[in-house]
Structure formats: C-alpha cells, structure tokens
PDB file of N, CA and C in Angstrom:
ATOM      1  N   UNK A   1    -151.007  45.702 -80.637  1.00 65.00           N
ATOM      2  CA  UNK A   1    -151.758  46.925 -80.789  1.00 65.00           C
ATOM      3  C   UNK A   1    -151.141  47.748 -81.914  1.00 65.00           C
ATOM      4  N   UNK A   2    -151.979  48.242 -82.815  1.00 72.00           N
ATOM      5  CA  UNK A   2    -151.518  49.075 -83.919  1.00 72.00           C
ATOM      6  C   UNK A   2    -151.618  50.543 -83.540  1.00 72.00           C
ATOM      7  N   UNK A   3    -150.631  51.314 -83.940  1.00 78.00           N
ATOM      8  CA  UNK A   3    -150.627  52.760 -83.709  1.00 78.00           C
ATOM      9  C   UNK A   3    -150.631  53.453 -85.069  1.00 78.00           C
ATOM     10  N   UNK A   4    -151.323  54.571 -85.149  1.00 80.00           N
ATOM     11  CA  UNK A   4    -151.407  55.327 -86.391  1.00 80.00           C
ATOM     12  C   UNK A   4    -151.059  56.777 -86.103  1.00 80.00           C
ATOM     13  N   UNK A   5    -150.203  57.361 -86.924  1.00 81.00           N
ATOM     14  CA  UNK A   5    -149.898  58.787 -86.833  1.00 81.00           C
ATOM     15  C   UNK A   5    -150.864  59.547 -87.723  1.00 81.00           C
ATOM     16  N   UNK A   6    -151.406  60.642 -87.214  1.00 79.00           N
ATOM     17  CA  UNK A   6    -152.334  61.464 -87.972  1.00 79.00           C
ATOM     18  C   UNK A   6    -151.728  62.831 -88.222  1.00 79.00           C
ATOM     19  N   UNK A   7    -152.074  63.405 -89.355  1.00 83.00           N
ATOM     20  CA  UNK A   7    -151.751  64.791 -89.639  1.00 83.00           C
ATOM     21  C   UNK A   7    -153.022  65.588 -89.405  1.00 83.00           C
ATOM     22  N   UNK A   8    -152.946  66.578 -88.540  1.00 83.00           N
ATOM     23  CA  UNK A   8    -154.113  67.394 -88.219  1.00 83.00           C
ATOM     24  C   UNK A   8    -154.041  68.669 -89.044  1.00 83.00           C
ATOM     25  N   UNK A   9    -155.115  68.954 -89.768  1.00 83.00           N
ATOM     26  CA  UNK A   9    -155.153  70.149 -90.608  1.00 83.00           C
ATOM     27  C   UNK A   9    -156.408  70.952 -90.296  1.00 83.00           C
ATOM     28  N   UNK A  10    -156.340  72.230 -90.596  1.00 83.00           N
ATOM     29  CA  UNK A  10    -157.517  73.089 -90.457  1.00 83.00           C
ATOM     30  C   UNK A  10    -158.135  73.184 -91.850  1.00 83.00           C
ATOM     31  N   UNK A  11    -159.311  72.599 -92.010  1.00 76.00           N
ATOM     32  CA  UNK A  11    -159.964  72.612 -93.312  1.00 76.00           C
ATOM     33  C   UNK A  11    -161.463  72.458 -93.126  1.00 76.00           C
ATOM     34  N   UNK A  12    -162.208  73.090 -94.034  1.00 70.00           N
ATOM     35  CA  UNK A  12    -163.650  72.902 -94.022  1.00 70.00           C
ATOM     36  C   UNK A  12    -163.925  71.573 -94.703  1.00 70.00           C
ATOM     37  N   UNK A  13    -164.461  70.641 -93.955  1.00 70.00           N
ATOM     38  CA  UNK A  13    -164.708  69.306 -94.492  1.00 70.00           C
ATOM     39  C   UNK A  13    -165.820  68.644 -93.703  1.00 70.00           C
ATOM     40  N   UNK A  14    -166.543  67.755 -94.365  1.00 65.00           N
ATOM     41  CA  UNK A  14    -167.583  67.018 -93.650  1.00 65.00           C
ATOM     42  C   UNK A  14    -167.005  65.763 -92.997  1.00 65.00           C
ATOM     43  N   UNK A  15    -165.715  65.522 -93.165  1.00 70.00           N
ATOM     44  CA  UNK A  15    -165.075  64.362 -92.557  1.00 70.00           C
ATOM     45  C   UNK A  15    -164.334  64.780 -91.294  1.00 70.00           C
ATOM     46  N   UNK A  16    -164.411  63.954 -90.254  1.00 70.00           N
ATOM     47  CA  UNK A  16    -163.605  64.246 -89.069  1.00 70.00           C
ATOM     48  C   UNK A  16    -162.336  63.408 -89.053  1.00 70.00           C
ATOM     49  N   UNK A  17    -162.316  62.322 -89.792  1.00 77.00           N
ATOM     50  CA  UNK A  17    -161.129  61.477 -89.920  1.00 77.00           C
ATOM     51  C   UNK A  17    -161.138  60.822 -91.293  1.00 77.00           C
ATOM     52  N   UNK A  18    -159.978  60.756 -91.915  1.00 80.00           N
ATOM     53  CA  UNK A  18    -159.853  60.039 -93.180  1.00 80.00           C
ATOM     54  C   UNK A  18    -158.806  58.956 -92.977  1.00 80.00           C
ATOM     55  N   UNK A  19    -159.222  57.720 -93.118  1.00 83.00           N
ATOM     56  CA  UNK A  19    -158.316  56.580 -92.975  1.00 83.00           C
ATOM     57  C   UNK A  19    -158.111  55.951 -94.341  1.00 83.00           C
ATOM     58  N   UNK A  20    -156.868  55.713 -94.702  1.00 86.00           N
ATOM     59  CA  UNK A  20    -156.564  55.071 -95.970  1.00 86.00           C
ATOM     60  C   UNK A  20    -156.730  53.564 -95.886  1.00 86.00           C
ATOM     61  N   UNK A  21    -156.653  52.926 -97.024  1.00 88.00           N
ATOM     62  CA  UNK A  21    -156.827  51.466 -97.072  1.00 88.00           C
ATOM     63  C   UNK A  21    -155.785  50.730 -96.242  1.00 88.00           C
ATOM     64  N   UNK A  22    -154.558  51.240 -96.245  1.00 88.00           N
ATOM     65  CA  UNK A  22    -153.499  50.589 -95.474  1.00 88.00           C
ATOM     66  C   UNK A  22    -153.842  50.579 -93.989  1.00 88.00           C
ATOM     67  N   UNK A  23    -154.325  51.714 -93.485  1.00 87.00           N
ATOM     68  CA  UNK A  23    -154.701  51.802 -92.069  1.00 87.00           C
ATOM     69  C   UNK A  23    -155.889  50.908 -91.768  1.00 87.00           C
ATOM     70  N   UNK A  24    -156.898  50.947 -92.630  1.00 88.00           N
ATOM     71  CA  UNK A  24    -158.073  50.094 -92.423  1.00 88.00           C
ATOM     72  C   UNK A  24    -157.664  48.627 -92.382  1.00 88.00           C
ATOM     73  N   UNK A  25    -156.792  48.232 -93.300  1.00 90.00           N
ATOM     74  CA  UNK A  25    -156.332  46.838 -93.338  1.00 90.00           C
ATOM     75  C   UNK A  25    -155.515  46.477 -92.110  1.00 90.00           C
ATOM     76  N   UNK A  26    -154.680  47.402 -91.636  1.00 87.00           N
ATOM     77  CA  UNK A  26    -153.849  47.090 -90.467  1.00 87.00           C
ATOM     78  C   UNK A  26    -154.695  46.883 -89.217  1.00 87.00           C
ATOM     79  N   UNK A  27    -155.844  47.540 -89.143  1.00 87.00           N
ATOM     80  CA  UNK A  27    -156.752  47.346 -88.011  1.00 87.00           C
ATOM     81  C   UNK A  27    -157.726  46.203 -88.246  1.00 87.00           C
ATOM     82  N   UNK A  28    -157.702  45.614 -89.435  1.00 91.00           N
ATOM     83  CA  UNK A  28    -158.640  44.541 -89.750  1.00 91.00           C
ATOM     84  C   UNK A  28    -160.068  45.053 -89.865  1.00 91.00           C
ATOM     85  N   UNK A  29    -160.214  46.317 -90.258  1.00 92.00           N
ATOM     86  CA  UNK A  29    -161.545  46.927 -90.356  1.00 92.00           C
ATOM     87  C   UNK A  29    -162.284  46.447 -91.588  1.00 92.00           C
ATOM     88  N   UNK A  30    -163.590  46.319 -91.419  1.00 94.00           N
ATOM     89  CA  UNK A  30    -164.477  46.010 -92.529  1.00 94.00           C
ATOM     90  C   UNK A  30    -165.493  47.144 -92.588  1.00 94.00           C
ATOM     91  N   UNK A  31    -165.636  47.740 -93.767  1.00 92.00           N
ATOM     92  CA  UNK A  31    -166.529  48.880 -93.944  1.00 92.00           C
ATOM     93  C   UNK A  31    -167.774  48.417 -94.692  1.00 92.00           C
ATOM     94  N   UNK A  32    -168.935  48.767 -94.155  1.00 91.00           N
ATOM     95  CA  UNK A  32    -170.217  48.483 -94.792  1.00 91.00           C
ATOM     96  C   UNK A  32    -170.831  49.832 -95.164  1.00 91.00           C
ATOM     97  N   UNK A  33    -170.485  50.329 -96.342  1.00 87.00           N
ATOM     98  CA  UNK A  33    -170.901  51.663 -96.753  1.00 87.00           C
ATOM     99  C   UNK A  33    -172.415  51.798 -96.788  1.00 87.00           C
ATOM    100  N   UNK A  34    -173.098  50.822 -97.343  1.00 87.00           N
ATOM    101  CA  UNK A  34    -174.556  50.916 -97.463  1.00 87.00           C
ATOM    102  C   UNK A  34    -175.249  50.910 -96.104  1.00 87.00           C
ATOM    103  N   UNK A  35    -174.581  50.385 -95.085  1.00 88.00           N
ATOM    104  CA  UNK A  35    -175.157  50.350 -93.733  1.00 88.00           C
ATOM    105  C   UNK A  35    -174.577  51.443 -92.835  1.00 88.00           C
ATOM    106  N   UNK A  36    -173.700  52.277 -93.390  1.00 87.00           N
ATOM    107  CA  UNK A  36    -173.015  53.324 -92.621  1.00 87.00           C
ATOM    108  C   UNK A  36    -172.420  52.757 -91.343  1.00 87.00           C
ATOM    109  N   UNK A  37    -171.615  51.713 -91.510  1.00 91.00           N
ATOM    110  CA  UNK A  37    -171.047  51.075 -90.328  1.00 91.00           C
ATOM    111  C   UNK A  37    -169.678  50.486 -90.646  1.00 91.00           C
ATOM    112  N   UNK A  38    -168.857  50.400 -89.603  1.00 92.00           N
ATOM    113  CA  UNK A  38    -167.528  49.796 -89.708  1.00 92.00           C
ATOM    114  C   UNK A  38    -167.352  48.858 -88.527  1.00 92.00           C
ATOM    115  N   UNK A  39    -166.654  47.758 -88.754  1.00 95.00           N
ATOM    116  CA  UNK A  39    -166.378  46.794 -87.687  1.00 95.00           C
ATOM    117  C   UNK A  39    -164.896  46.470 -87.682  1.00 95.00           C
ATOM    118  N   UNK A  40    -164.355  46.291 -86.465  1.00 91.00           N
ATOM    119  CA  UNK A  40    -162.965  45.867 -86.353  1.00 91.00           C
ATOM    120  C   UNK A  40    -162.775  45.104 -85.050  1.00 91.00           C
ATOM    121  N   UNK A  41    -161.841  44.138 -85.077  1.00 92.00           N
ATOM    122  CA  UNK A  41    -161.626  43.306 -83.888  1.00 92.00           C
ATOM    123  C   UNK A  41    -160.764  44.014 -82.840  1.00 92.00           C
ATOM    124  N   UNK A  42    -161.070  43.754 -81.573  1.00 89.00           N
ATOM    125  CA  UNK A  42    -160.245  44.219 -80.454  1.00 89.00           C
ATOM    126  C   UNK A  42    -160.033  43.039 -79.516  1.00 89.00           C
ATOM    127  N   UNK A  43    -159.238  43.228 -78.487  1.00 90.00           N
ATOM    128  CA  UNK A  43    -159.015  42.154 -77.514  1.00 90.00           C
ATOM    129  C   UNK A  43    -160.289  41.844 -76.731  1.00 90.00           C
ATOM    130  N   UNK A  44    -161.248  42.772 -76.719  1.00 93.00           N
ATOM    131  CA  UNK A  44    -162.512  42.572 -75.994  1.00 93.00           C
ATOM    132  C   UNK A  44    -163.635  42.090 -76.893  1.00 93.00           C
ATOM    133  N   UNK A  45    -163.361  41.896 -78.165  1.00 95.00           N
ATOM    134  CA  UNK A  45    -164.397  41.477 -79.110  1.00 95.00           C
ATOM    135  C   UNK A  45    -164.458  42.438 -80.284  1.00 95.00           C
ATOM    136  N   UNK A  46    -165.473  42.271 -81.105  1.00 95.00           N
ATOM    137  CA  UNK A  46    -165.635  43.096 -82.304  1.00 95.00           C
ATOM    138  C   UNK A  46    -166.340  44.402 -81.934  1.00 95.00           C
ATOM    139  N   UNK A  47    -165.760  45.512 -82.377  1.00 93.00           N
ATOM    140  CA  UNK A  47    -166.349  46.829 -82.140  1.00 93.00           C
ATOM    141  C   UNK A  47    -167.069  47.262 -83.408  1.00 93.00           C
ATOM    142  N   UNK A  48    -168.267  47.800 -83.246  1.00 94.00           N
ATOM    143  CA  UNK A  48    -169.047  48.305 -84.370  1.00 94.00           C
ATOM    144  C   UNK A  48    -169.215  49.810 -84.222  1.00 94.00           C
ATOM    145  N   UNK A  49    -168.870  50.531 -85.266  1.00 90.00           N
ATOM    146  CA  UNK A  49    -169.075  51.979 -85.298  1.00 90.00           C
ATOM    147  C   UNK A  49    -170.192  52.234 -86.298  1.00 90.00           C
ATOM    148  N   UNK A  50    -171.243  52.869 -85.836  1.00 91.00           N
ATOM    149  CA  UNK A  50    -172.386  53.134 -86.706  1.00 91.00           C
ATOM    150  C   UNK A  50    -172.457  54.609 -87.068  1.00 91.00           C
ATOM    151  N   UNK A  51    -172.859  54.857 -88.304  1.00 87.00           N
ATOM    152  CA  UNK A  51    -173.046  56.225 -88.766  1.00 87.00           C
ATOM    153  C   UNK A  51    -174.503  56.629 -88.650  1.00 87.00           C
ATOM    154  N   UNK A  52    -174.776  57.871 -88.932  1.00 87.00           N
ATOM    155  CA  UNK A  52    -176.121  58.427 -88.871  1.00 87.00           C
ATOM    156  C   UNK A  52    -176.475  58.928 -90.270  1.00 87.00           C
ATOM    157  N   UNK A  53    -177.510  58.346 -90.881  1.00 86.00           N
ATOM    158  CA  UNK A  53    -177.876  58.689 -92.255  1.00 86.00           C
ATOM    159  C   UNK A  53    -178.234  60.167 -92.385  1.00 86.00           C
ATOM    160  N   UNK A  54    -178.945  60.718 -91.418  1.00 90.00           N
ATOM    161  CA  UNK A  54    -179.307  62.139 -91.486  1.00 90.00           C
ATOM    162  C   UNK A  54    -178.064  63.020 -91.418  1.00 90.00           C
ATOM    163  N   UNK A  55    -177.170  62.669 -90.514  1.00 85.00           N
ATOM    164  CA  UNK A  55    -175.939  63.455 -90.376  1.00 85.00           C
ATOM    165  C   UNK A  55    -175.076  63.324 -91.630  1.00 85.00           C
ATOM    166  N   UNK A  56    -174.998  62.120 -92.198  1.00 81.00           N
ATOM    167  CA  UNK A  56    -174.227  61.909 -93.428  1.00 81.00           C
ATOM    168  C   UNK A  56    -174.806  62.746 -94.564  1.00 81.00           C
ATOM    169  N   UNK A  57    -176.133  62.792 -94.666  1.00 88.00           N
ATOM    170  CA  UNK A  57    -176.785  63.587 -95.700  1.00 88.00           C
ATOM    171  C   UNK A  57    -176.512  65.070 -95.483  1.00 88.00           C
ATOM    172  N   UNK A  58    -176.572  65.513 -94.242  1.00 88.00           N
ATOM    173  CA  UNK A  58    -176.298  66.921 -93.919  1.00 88.00           C
ATOM    174  C   UNK A  58    -174.843  67.277 -94.262  1.00 88.00           C
ATOM    175  N   UNK A  59    -173.914  66.387 -93.941  1.00 82.00           N
ATOM    176  CA  UNK A  59    -172.502  66.616 -94.282  1.00 82.00           C
ATOM    177  C   UNK A  59    -172.318  66.727 -95.787  1.00 82.00           C
ATOM    178  N   UNK A  60    -173.010  65.866 -96.532  1.00 86.00           N
ATOM    179  CA  UNK A  60    -172.935  65.918 -97.991  1.00 86.00           C
ATOM    180  C   UNK A  60    -173.454  67.259 -98.503  1.00 86.00           C
ATOM    181  N   UNK A  61    -174.586  67.719 -97.947  1.00 90.00           N
ATOM    182  CA  UNK A  61    -175.151  69.002 -98.368  1.00 90.00           C
ATOM    183  C   UNK A  61    -174.187  70.155 -98.089  1.00 90.00           C
ATOM    184  N   UNK A  62    -173.554  70.130 -96.922  1.00 86.00           N
ATOM    185  CA  UNK A  62    -172.599  71.182 -96.571  1.00 86.00           C
ATOM    186  C   UNK A  62    -171.405  71.161 -97.526  1.00 86.00           C
ATOM    187  N   UNK A  63    -170.875  69.961 -97.806  1.00 83.00           N
ATOM    188  CA  UNK A  63    -169.731  69.839 -98.716  1.00 83.00           C
ATOM    189  C   UNK A  63    -170.104  70.320-100.114  1.00 83.00           C
ATOM    190  N   UNK A  64    -171.303  69.971-100.582  1.00 87.00           N
ATOM    191  CA  UNK A  64    -171.754  70.408-101.903  1.00 87.00           C
ATOM    192  C   UNK A  64    -171.897  71.924-101.938  1.00 87.00           C
ATOM    193  N   UNK A  65    -172.406  72.516-100.857  1.00 88.00           N
ATOM    194  CA  UNK A  65    -172.564  73.970-100.809  1.00 88.00           C
ATOM    195  C   UNK A  65    -171.206  74.671-100.831  1.00 88.00           C
ATOM    196  N   UNK A  66    -170.204  74.081-100.173  1.00 84.00           N
ATOM    197  CA  UNK A  66    -168.855  74.654-100.203  1.00 84.00           C
ATOM    198  C   UNK A  66    -168.321  74.711-101.631  1.00 84.00           C
ATOM    199  N   UNK A  67    -168.563  73.652-102.404  1.00 84.00           N
ATOM    200  CA  UNK A  67    -168.116  73.620-103.802  1.00 84.00           C
ATOM    201  C   UNK A  67    -168.835  74.697-104.602  1.00 84.00           C
ATOM    202  N   UNK A  68    -170.155  74.811-104.409  1.00 84.00           N
ATOM    203  CA  UNK A  68    -170.935  75.828-105.128  1.00 84.00           C
ATOM    204  C   UNK A  68    -170.441  77.226-104.762  1.00 84.00           C
ATOM    205  N   UNK A  69    -170.198  77.468-103.475  1.00 82.00           N
ATOM    206  CA  UNK A  69    -169.706  78.777-103.032  1.00 82.00           C
ATOM    207  C   UNK A  69    -168.372  79.118-103.683  1.00 82.00           C
ATOM    208  N   UNK A  70    -167.492  78.135-103.811  1.00 80.00           N
ATOM    209  CA  UNK A  70    -166.194  78.375-104.442  1.00 80.00           C
ATOM    210  C   UNK A  70    -166.359  78.706-105.922  1.00 80.00           C
ATOM    211  N   UNK A  71    -167.292  78.019-106.596  1.00 79.00           N
ATOM    212  CA  UNK A  71    -167.538  78.302-108.015  1.00 79.00           C
ATOM    213  C   UNK A  71    -168.101  79.703-108.191  1.00 79.00           C
ATOM    214  N   UNK A  72    -169.034  80.096-107.334  1.00 75.00           N
ATOM    215  CA  UNK A  72    -169.617  81.432-107.412  1.00 75.00           C
ATOM    216  C   UNK A  72    -168.537  82.479-107.181  1.00 75.00           C
ATOM    217  N   UNK A  73    -167.645  82.229-106.224  1.00 70.00           N
ATOM    218  CA  UNK A  73    -166.556  83.158-105.943  1.00 70.00           C
ATOM    219  C   UNK A  73    -165.650  83.312-107.160  1.00 70.00           C
ATOM    220  N   UNK A  74    -165.327  82.205-107.818  1.00 70.00           N
ATOM    221  CA  UNK A  74    -164.474  82.265-109.012  1.00 70.00           C
ATOM    222  C   UNK A  74    -165.148  83.058-110.124  1.00 70.00           C
ATOM    223  N   UNK A  75    -166.451  82.804-110.322  1.00 68.00           N
ATOM    224  CA  UNK A  75    -167.169  83.476-111.399  1.00 68.00           C
ATOM    225  C   UNK A  75    -167.313  84.969-111.135  1.00 68.00           C
ATOM    226  N   UNK A  76    -167.325  85.361-109.866  1.00 68.00           N
ATOM    227  CA  UNK A  76    -167.509  86.768-109.536  1.00 68.00           C
ATOM    228  C   UNK A  76    -166.210  87.567-109.643  1.00 68.00           C
ATOM    229  N   UNK A  77    -165.080  86.893-109.739  1.00 67.00           N
ATOM    230  CA  UNK A  77    -163.806  87.594-109.843  1.00 67.00           C
ATOM    231  C   UNK A  77    -163.628  88.114-111.268  1.00 67.00           C
ATOM    232  N   UNK A  78    -163.267  89.382-111.367  1.00 66.00           N
ATOM    233  CA  UNK A  78    -163.085  89.993-112.679  1.00 66.00           C
ATOM    234  C   UNK A  78    -161.792  89.514-113.319  1.00 66.00           C
ATOM    235  N   UNK A  79    -161.835  89.368-114.628  1.00 69.00           N
ATOM    236  CA  UNK A  79    -160.645  88.999-115.385  1.00 69.00           C
ATOM    237  C   UNK A  79    -159.985  90.288-115.853  1.00 69.00           C
ATOM    238  N   UNK A  80    -158.733  90.458-115.506  1.00 71.00           N
ATOM    239  CA  UNK A  80    -157.988  91.656-115.885  1.00 71.00           C
ATOM    240  C   UNK A  80    -157.103  91.313-117.079  1.00 71.00           C
ATOM    241  N   UNK A  81    -157.221  92.086-118.183  1.00 68.00           N
ATOM    242  CA  UNK A  81    -156.365  91.807-119.345  1.00 68.00           C
ATOM    243  C   UNK A  81    -154.890  91.912-118.974  1.00 68.00           C
ATOM    244  N   UNK A  82    -154.090  91.039-119.514  1.00 71.00           N
ATOM    245  CA  UNK A  82    -152.654  91.005-119.235  1.00 71.00           C
ATOM    246  C   UNK A  82    -151.884  91.421-120.483  1.00 71.00           C
ATOM    247  N   UNK A  83    -150.684  91.940-120.273  1.00 75.00           N
ATOM    248  CA  UNK A  83    -149.825  92.282-121.403  1.00 75.00           C
ATOM    249  C   UNK A  83    -149.378  91.009-122.104  1.00 75.00           C
ATOM    250  N   UNK A  84    -149.249  91.074-123.404  1.00 71.00           N
ATOM    251  CA  UNK A  84    -148.746  89.938-124.149  1.00 71.00           C
ATOM    252  C   UNK A  84    -149.821  88.948-124.570  1.00 71.00           C
ATOM    253  N   UNK A  85    -151.084  89.225-124.254  1.00 68.00           N
ATOM    254  CA  UNK A  85    -152.164  88.337-124.682  1.00 68.00           C
ATOM    255  C   UNK A  85    -152.586  88.764-126.076  1.00 68.00           C
ATOM    256  N   UNK A  86    -152.600  87.816-126.982  1.00 70.00           N
ATOM    257  CA  UNK A  86    -152.922  88.111-128.375  1.00 70.00           C
ATOM    258  C   UNK A  86    -154.193  87.361-128.735  1.00 70.00           C
ATOM    259  N   UNK A  87    -155.160  88.078-129.323  1.00 71.00           N
ATOM    260  CA  UNK A  87    -156.370  87.426-129.810  1.00 71.00           C
ATOM    261  C   UNK A  87    -156.067  86.758-131.142  1.00 71.00           C
ATOM    262  N   UNK A  88    -156.426  85.506-131.261  1.00 71.00           N
ATOM    263  CA  UNK A  88    -156.186  84.747-132.484  1.00 71.00           C
ATOM    264  C   UNK A  88    -157.524  84.206-132.961  1.00 71.00           C
ATOM    265  N   UNK A  89    -157.817  84.367-134.255  1.00 73.00           N
ATOM    266  CA  UNK A  89    -159.045  83.830-134.826  1.00 73.00           C
ATOM    267  C   UNK A  89    -158.698  82.577-135.617  1.00 73.00           C
ATOM    268  N   UNK A  90    -159.404  81.495-135.315  1.00 72.00           N
ATOM    269  CA  UNK A  90    -159.153  80.221-135.983  1.00 72.00           C
ATOM    270  C   UNK A  90    -160.495  79.590-136.299  1.00 72.00           C
ATOM    271  N   UNK A  91    -160.769  79.395-137.572  1.00 74.00           N
ATOM    272  CA  UNK A  91    -162.022  78.773-137.973  1.00 74.00           C
ATOM    273  C   UNK A  91    -163.245  79.568-137.544  1.00 74.00           C
ATOM    274  N   UNK A  92    -163.121  80.886-137.511  1.00 72.00           N
ATOM    275  CA  UNK A  92    -164.252  81.725-137.130  1.00 72.00           C
ATOM    276  C   UNK A  92    -164.413  81.911-135.632  1.00 72.00           C
ATOM    277  N   UNK A  93    -163.606  81.228-134.836  1.00 72.00           N
ATOM    278  CA  UNK A  93    -163.669  81.360-133.381  1.00 72.00           C
ATOM    279  C   UNK A  93    -162.457  82.141-132.895  1.00 72.00           C
ATOM    280  N   UNK A  94    -162.702  83.043-131.958  1.00 66.00           N
ATOM    281  CA  UNK A  94    -161.607  83.829-131.398  1.00 66.00           C
ATOM    282  C   UNK A  94    -161.005  83.076-130.218  1.00 66.00           C
ATOM    283  N   UNK A  95    -159.701  82.844-130.277  1.00 63.00           N
ATOM    284  CA  UNK A  95    -158.980  82.150-129.217  1.00 63.00           C
ATOM    285  C   UNK A  95    -157.979  83.102-128.599  1.00 63.00           C
ATOM    286  N   UNK A  96    -157.525  82.796-127.414  1.00 60.00           N
ATOM    287  CA  UNK A  96    -156.489  83.601-126.773  1.00 60.00           C
ATOM    288  C   UNK A  96    -155.175  82.853-126.835  1.00 60.00           C
ATOM    289  N   UNK A  97    -154.106  83.561-127.180  1.00 55.00           N
ATOM    290  CA  UNK A  97    -152.772  82.978-127.200  1.00 55.00           C
ATOM    291  C   UNK A  97    -151.978  83.638-126.087  1.00 55.00           C
ATOM    292  N   UNK A  98    -151.566  82.856-125.109  1.00 52.00           N
ATOM    293  CA  UNK A  98    -150.826  83.421-123.972  1.00 52.00           C
ATOM    294  C   UNK A  98    -149.351  83.402-124.233  1.00 52.00           C
TER     295      UNK A  98
END
C-alpha cells in the first residue's frame, strides 16, 4: 500500500487535489484527460474515477474569472510617484529609470 503526504492550503482554486507525476506513477494511475477519467489498480480490482464535464467547465470559468478579477484589481490601483525616478527619453520614447 502506498501512502502520500499532502500539504493542505487555503486557496481559491478549482482543484480539490493536485497530484504530481511521481505520485500518479507510484499508484500506477493512468489519466485519460479527454475522457475526464483516471484509473488505478487496487487489491479489489481497477478503480475508475470519473469527472463531470459540466463541473470541469464551471471550475474553468471560476478560475478564469479569478484571474480577470486580479487583473482588474491591479489596474485599479493608483501608481504613486517615487523619489529617485528619472524620466529618460530615448529615440523619442519616454522611459523610466529606477
């Protein structure tokens, strides 16, 4: 029997578990991404874990919205001029030298 240690984190994510290749290989798992399914052997036979296409699509939409929200938040933050910033013009374009 294989045992795996997990690190539990608090994060907004559409994933409930992330398994690396080493873990997948140690369990003898085979992943069928296009079928949203994984199979692995047990002492009682082969176990099949099936995904849900609608749920996977919804998770993707939520993850994409999180990225968009973060970009909007960054764009809405004001830039405050700092001391020591010098405007430099090069080839007709104004650049900042930090």
